[in-house]
Coordinates of C-alpha atoms in Angstrom, one line a residue:
X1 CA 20.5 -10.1 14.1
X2 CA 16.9 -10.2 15.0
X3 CA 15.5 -12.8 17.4
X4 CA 13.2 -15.1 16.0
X5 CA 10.3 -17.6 16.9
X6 CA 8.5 -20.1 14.9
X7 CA 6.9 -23.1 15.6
X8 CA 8.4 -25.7 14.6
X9 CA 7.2 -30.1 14.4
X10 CA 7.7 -32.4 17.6
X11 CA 10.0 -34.5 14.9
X12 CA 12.1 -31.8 13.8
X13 CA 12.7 -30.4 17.3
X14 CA 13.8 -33.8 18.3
X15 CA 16.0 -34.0 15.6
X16 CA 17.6 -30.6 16.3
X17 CA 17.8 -31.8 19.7
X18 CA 19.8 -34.8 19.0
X19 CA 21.9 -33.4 16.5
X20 CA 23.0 -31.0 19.3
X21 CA 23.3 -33.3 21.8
X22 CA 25.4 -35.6 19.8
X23 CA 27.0 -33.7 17.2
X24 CA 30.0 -31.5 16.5
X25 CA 30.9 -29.5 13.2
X26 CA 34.2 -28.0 12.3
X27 CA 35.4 -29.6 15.7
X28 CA 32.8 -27.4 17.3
X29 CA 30.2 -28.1 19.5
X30 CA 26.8 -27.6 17.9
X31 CA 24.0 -25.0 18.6
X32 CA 20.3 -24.7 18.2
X33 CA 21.2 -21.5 16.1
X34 CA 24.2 -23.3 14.5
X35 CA 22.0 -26.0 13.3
X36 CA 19.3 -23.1 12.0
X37 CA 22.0 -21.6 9.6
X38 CA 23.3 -23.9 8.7
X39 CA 20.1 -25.5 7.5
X40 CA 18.8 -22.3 5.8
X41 CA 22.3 -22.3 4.1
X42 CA 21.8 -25.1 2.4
X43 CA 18.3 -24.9 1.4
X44 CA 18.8 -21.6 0.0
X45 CA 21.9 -22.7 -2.3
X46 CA 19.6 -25.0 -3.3
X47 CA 17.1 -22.9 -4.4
X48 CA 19.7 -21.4 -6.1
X49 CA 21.1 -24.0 -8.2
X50 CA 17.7 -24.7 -9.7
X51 CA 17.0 -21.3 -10.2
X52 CA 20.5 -20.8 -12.4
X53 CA 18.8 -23.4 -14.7
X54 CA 15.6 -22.3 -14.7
X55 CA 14.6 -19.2 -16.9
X56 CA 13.9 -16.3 -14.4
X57 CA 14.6 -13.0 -14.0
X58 CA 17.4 -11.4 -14.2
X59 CA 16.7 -9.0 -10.7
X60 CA 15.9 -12.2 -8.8
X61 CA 19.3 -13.8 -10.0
X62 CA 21.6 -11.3 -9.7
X63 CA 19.7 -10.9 -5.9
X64 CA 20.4 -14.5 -5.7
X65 CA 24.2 -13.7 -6.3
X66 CA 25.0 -11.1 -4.5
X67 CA 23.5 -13.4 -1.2
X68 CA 25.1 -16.4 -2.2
X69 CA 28.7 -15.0 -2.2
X70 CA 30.5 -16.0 1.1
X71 CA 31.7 -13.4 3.3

């Protein structure tokens, strides 16, 4: 995947930083990128759930399925 930057609060990077310092997921230590996924994850399903009962298109939703299916 591509490497990328963006700026992010002085609150939210402490809180990435203490959710890596202190946490573990799955038994696994936590990473920065970890955290990031994860994060995006769950804001997109989200997004997703409100969009299935919402009245949208059809293009976007089926776009919406083919991304939220796990791999």
């Amino acid at each position: 995947m591509v490497r990328m930057a963006y700026d992010i609060t002085e609150e939210n990077r402490r809180r990435l930083e203490l959710m890596k310092a202190f946490g573990t997921i799955e038994g696994k230590e936590v990473t920065l990128q970890h955290l990031v996924n994860m994060a995006i994850e769950k804001l997109f399903d989200s997004v997703y759930s409100e969009y299935q009962d919402a009245e949208g298109s059809d293009l976007l939703r089926e776009a919406f399925e083919r991304l939220s299916e796990k791999a």
